[in-house]
PDB file of C-alpha atoms in Angstrom:
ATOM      1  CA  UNK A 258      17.886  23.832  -1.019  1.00 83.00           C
ATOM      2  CA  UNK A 259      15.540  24.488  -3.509  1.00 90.00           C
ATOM      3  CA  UNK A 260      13.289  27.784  -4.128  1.00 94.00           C
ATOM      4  CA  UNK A 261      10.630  27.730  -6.463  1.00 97.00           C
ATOM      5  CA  UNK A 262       8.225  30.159  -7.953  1.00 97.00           C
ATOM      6  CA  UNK A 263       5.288  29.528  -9.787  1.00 98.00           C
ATOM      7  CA  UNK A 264       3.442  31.883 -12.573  1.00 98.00           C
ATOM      8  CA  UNK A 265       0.274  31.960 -14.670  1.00 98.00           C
ATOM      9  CA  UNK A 266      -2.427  32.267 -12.780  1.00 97.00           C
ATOM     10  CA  UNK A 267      -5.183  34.562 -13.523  1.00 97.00           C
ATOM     11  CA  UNK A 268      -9.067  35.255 -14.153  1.00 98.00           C
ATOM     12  CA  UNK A 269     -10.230  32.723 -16.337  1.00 98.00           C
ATOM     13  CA  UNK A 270     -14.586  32.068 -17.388  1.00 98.00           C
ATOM     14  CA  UNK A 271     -16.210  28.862 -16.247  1.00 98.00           C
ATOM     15  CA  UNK A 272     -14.940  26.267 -18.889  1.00 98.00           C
ATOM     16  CA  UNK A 273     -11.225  27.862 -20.138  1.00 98.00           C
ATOM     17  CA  UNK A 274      -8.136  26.627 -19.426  1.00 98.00           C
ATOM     18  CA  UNK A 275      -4.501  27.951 -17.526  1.00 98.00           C
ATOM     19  CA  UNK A 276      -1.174  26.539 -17.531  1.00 98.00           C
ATOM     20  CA  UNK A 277       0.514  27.325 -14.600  1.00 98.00           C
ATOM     21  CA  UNK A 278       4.569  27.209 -14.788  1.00 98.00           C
ATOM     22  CA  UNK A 279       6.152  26.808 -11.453  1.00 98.00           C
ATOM     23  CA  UNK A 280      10.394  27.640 -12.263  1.00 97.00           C
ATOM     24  CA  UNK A 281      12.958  25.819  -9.527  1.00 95.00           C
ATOM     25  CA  UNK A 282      16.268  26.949  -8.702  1.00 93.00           C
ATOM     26  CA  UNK A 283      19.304  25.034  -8.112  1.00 77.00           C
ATOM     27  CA  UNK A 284      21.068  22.258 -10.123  1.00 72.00           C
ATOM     28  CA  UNK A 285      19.270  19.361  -8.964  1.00 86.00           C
ATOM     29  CA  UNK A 286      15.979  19.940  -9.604  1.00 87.00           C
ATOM     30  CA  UNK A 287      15.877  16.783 -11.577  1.00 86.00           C
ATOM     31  CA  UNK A 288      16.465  14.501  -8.363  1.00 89.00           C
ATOM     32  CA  UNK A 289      13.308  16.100  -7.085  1.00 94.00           C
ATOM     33  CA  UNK A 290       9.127  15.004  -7.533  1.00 96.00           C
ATOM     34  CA  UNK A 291       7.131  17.900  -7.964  1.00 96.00           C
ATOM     35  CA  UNK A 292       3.581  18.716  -6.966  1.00 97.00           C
ATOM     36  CA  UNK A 293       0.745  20.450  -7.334  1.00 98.00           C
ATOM     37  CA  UNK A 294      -2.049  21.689  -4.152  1.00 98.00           C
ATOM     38  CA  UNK A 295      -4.430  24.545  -4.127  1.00 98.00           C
ATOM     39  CA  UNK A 296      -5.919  26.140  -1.300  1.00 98.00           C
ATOM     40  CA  UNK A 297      -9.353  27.781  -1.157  1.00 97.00           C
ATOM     41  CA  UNK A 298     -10.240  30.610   1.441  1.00 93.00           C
ATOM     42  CA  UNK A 299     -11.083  28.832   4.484  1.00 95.00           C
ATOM     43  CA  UNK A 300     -10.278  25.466   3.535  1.00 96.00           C
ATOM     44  CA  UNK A 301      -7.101  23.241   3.901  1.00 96.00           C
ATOM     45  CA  UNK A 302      -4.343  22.598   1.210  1.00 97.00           C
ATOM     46  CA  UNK A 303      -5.436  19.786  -0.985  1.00 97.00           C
ATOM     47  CA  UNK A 304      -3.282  17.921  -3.164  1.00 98.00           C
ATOM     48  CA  UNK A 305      -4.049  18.428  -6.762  1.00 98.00           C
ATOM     49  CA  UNK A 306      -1.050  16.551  -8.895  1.00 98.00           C
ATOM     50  CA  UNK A 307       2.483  15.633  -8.416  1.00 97.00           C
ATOM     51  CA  UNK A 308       4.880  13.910 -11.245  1.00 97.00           C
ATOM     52  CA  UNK A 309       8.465  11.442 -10.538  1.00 96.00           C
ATOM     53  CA  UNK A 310      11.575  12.576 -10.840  1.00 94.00           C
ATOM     54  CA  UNK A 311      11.963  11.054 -14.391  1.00 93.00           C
ATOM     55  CA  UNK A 312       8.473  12.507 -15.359  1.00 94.00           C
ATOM     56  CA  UNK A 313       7.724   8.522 -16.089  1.00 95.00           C
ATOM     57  CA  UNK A 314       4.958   8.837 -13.142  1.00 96.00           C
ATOM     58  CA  UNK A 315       2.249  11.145 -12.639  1.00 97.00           C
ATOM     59  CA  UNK A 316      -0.563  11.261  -9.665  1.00 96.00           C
ATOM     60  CA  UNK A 317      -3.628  13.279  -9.515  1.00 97.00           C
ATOM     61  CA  UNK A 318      -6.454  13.990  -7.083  1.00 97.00           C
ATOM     62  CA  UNK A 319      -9.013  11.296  -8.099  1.00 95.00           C
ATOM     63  CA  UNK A 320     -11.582  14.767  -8.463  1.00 92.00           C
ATOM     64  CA  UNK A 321      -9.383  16.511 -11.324  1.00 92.00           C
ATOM     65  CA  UNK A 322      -8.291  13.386 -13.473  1.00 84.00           C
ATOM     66  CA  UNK A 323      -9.041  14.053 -16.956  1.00 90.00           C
ATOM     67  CA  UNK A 324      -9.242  17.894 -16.599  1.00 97.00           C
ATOM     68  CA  UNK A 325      -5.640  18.858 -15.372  1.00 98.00           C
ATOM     69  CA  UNK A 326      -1.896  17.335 -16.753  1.00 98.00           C
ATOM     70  CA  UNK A 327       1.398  17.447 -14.676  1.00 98.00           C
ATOM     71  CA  UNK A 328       4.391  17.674 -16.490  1.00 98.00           C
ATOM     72  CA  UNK A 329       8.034  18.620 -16.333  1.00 97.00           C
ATOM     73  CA  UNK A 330      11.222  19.759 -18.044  1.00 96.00           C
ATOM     74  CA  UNK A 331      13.817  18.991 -16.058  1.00 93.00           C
ATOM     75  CA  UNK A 332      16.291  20.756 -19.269  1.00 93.00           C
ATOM     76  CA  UNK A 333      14.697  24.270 -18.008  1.00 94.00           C
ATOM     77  CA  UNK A 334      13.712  23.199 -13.983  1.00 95.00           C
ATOM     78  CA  UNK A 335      10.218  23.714 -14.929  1.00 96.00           C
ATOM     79  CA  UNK A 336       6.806  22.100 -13.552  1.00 97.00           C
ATOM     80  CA  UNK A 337       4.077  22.335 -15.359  1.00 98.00           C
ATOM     81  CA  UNK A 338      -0.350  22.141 -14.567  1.00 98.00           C
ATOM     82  CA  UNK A 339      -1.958  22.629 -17.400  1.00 98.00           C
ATOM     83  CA  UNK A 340      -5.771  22.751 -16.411  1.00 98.00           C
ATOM     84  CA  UNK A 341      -9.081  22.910 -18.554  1.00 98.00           C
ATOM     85  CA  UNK A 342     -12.489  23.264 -18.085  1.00 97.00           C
ATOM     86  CA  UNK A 343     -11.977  25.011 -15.089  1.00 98.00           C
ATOM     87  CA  UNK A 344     -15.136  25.380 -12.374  1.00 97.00           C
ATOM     88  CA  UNK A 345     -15.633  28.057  -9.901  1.00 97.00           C
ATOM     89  CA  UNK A 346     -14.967  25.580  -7.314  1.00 96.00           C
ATOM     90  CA  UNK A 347     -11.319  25.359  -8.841  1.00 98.00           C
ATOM     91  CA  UNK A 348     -10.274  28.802  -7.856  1.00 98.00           C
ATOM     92  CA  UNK A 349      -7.783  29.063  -5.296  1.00 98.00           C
ATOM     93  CA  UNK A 350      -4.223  29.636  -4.420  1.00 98.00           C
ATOM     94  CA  UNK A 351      -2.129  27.462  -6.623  1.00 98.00           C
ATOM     95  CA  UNK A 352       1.026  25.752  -4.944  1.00 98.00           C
ATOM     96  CA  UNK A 353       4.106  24.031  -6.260  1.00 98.00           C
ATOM     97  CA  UNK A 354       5.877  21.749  -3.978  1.00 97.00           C
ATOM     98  CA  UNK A 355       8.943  19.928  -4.505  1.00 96.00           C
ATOM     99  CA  UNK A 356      10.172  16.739  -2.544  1.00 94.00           C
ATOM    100  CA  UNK A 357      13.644  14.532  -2.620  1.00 91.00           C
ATOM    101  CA  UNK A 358      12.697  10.983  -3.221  1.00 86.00           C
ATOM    102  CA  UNK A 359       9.133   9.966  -3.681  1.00 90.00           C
ATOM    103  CA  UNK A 360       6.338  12.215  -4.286  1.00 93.00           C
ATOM    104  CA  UNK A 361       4.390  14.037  -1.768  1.00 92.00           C
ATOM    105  CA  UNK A 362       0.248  13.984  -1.704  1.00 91.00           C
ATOM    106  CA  UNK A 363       0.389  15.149   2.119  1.00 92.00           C
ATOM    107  CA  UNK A 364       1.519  18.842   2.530  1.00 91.00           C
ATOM    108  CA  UNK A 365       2.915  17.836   5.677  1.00 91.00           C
ATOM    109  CA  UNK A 366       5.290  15.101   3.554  1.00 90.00           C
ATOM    110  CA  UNK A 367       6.605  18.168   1.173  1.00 94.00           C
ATOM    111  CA  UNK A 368      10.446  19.589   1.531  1.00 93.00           C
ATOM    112  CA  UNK A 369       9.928  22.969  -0.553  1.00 95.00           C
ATOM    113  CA  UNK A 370       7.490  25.452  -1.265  1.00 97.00           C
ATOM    114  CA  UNK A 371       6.777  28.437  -3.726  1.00 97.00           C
ATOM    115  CA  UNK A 372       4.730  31.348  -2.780  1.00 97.00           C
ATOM    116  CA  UNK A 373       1.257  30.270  -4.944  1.00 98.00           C
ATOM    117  CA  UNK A 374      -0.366  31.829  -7.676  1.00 98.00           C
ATOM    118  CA  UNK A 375      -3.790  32.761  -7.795  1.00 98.00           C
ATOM    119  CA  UNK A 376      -6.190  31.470 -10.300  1.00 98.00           C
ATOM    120  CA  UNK A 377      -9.773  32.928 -10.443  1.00 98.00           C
ATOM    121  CA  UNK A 378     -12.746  30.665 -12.308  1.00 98.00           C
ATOM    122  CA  UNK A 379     -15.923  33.129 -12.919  1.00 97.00           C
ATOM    123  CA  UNK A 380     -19.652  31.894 -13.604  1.00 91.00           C
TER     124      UNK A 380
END
């Protein structure tokens, strides 16, 4: 079982940048990939990043490359998205997702999931 809770979103201007922090419980956090979706009001979850185990391999929506970085630190069961030169059309509820084995990119695929964070881009 793992329970996970992710932090940082906010209000942020057309162009700034938000790390989001998504803390796991449990001692074997490191045996798990971790991922990243967002969901928009009215839309359905998308997949937005997810990293390996090991933090050797990372995956990202082929929309957000360059703009947002996945990482871990499995010493403090922490997840990472840092994101920059956010749009409007970023904004939505920010999920992390955790998964034994491989990483998910379906939601469907996931084991575990936080509550979301909200993150707000302005014009």
């Amino acid at each position: 079982q793992v329970q996970l809770e992710e932090s940082g979103g906010g209000l942020v201007q057309t162009g700034g940048s938000l790390r989001l922090s998504c803390a796991a419980s449990g001692r074997t956090f490191s045996s798990y990939a971790m991922g990243w979706f967002r969901q928009a009001p009215g839309k359905e979850r998308e997949f937005v990043a997810a990293i390996s185990w090991s933090g050797m391999n990372t995956y990202y929506a082929d929309s957000l490359k360059g703009r947002f970085t996945i990482s871990r630190d499995n010493a403090k069961n922490t997840v990472y998205l840092q994101m920059s030169d956010l749009k409007p059309e970023d904004t939505a509820v920010y999920f992390c997702a955790a998964n034994r084995g491989v990483p998910c990119s379906l939601a469907a695929e996931c084991d575990y999931w936080g509550q979301g964070t909200q993150v707000s881009v302005s014009s």
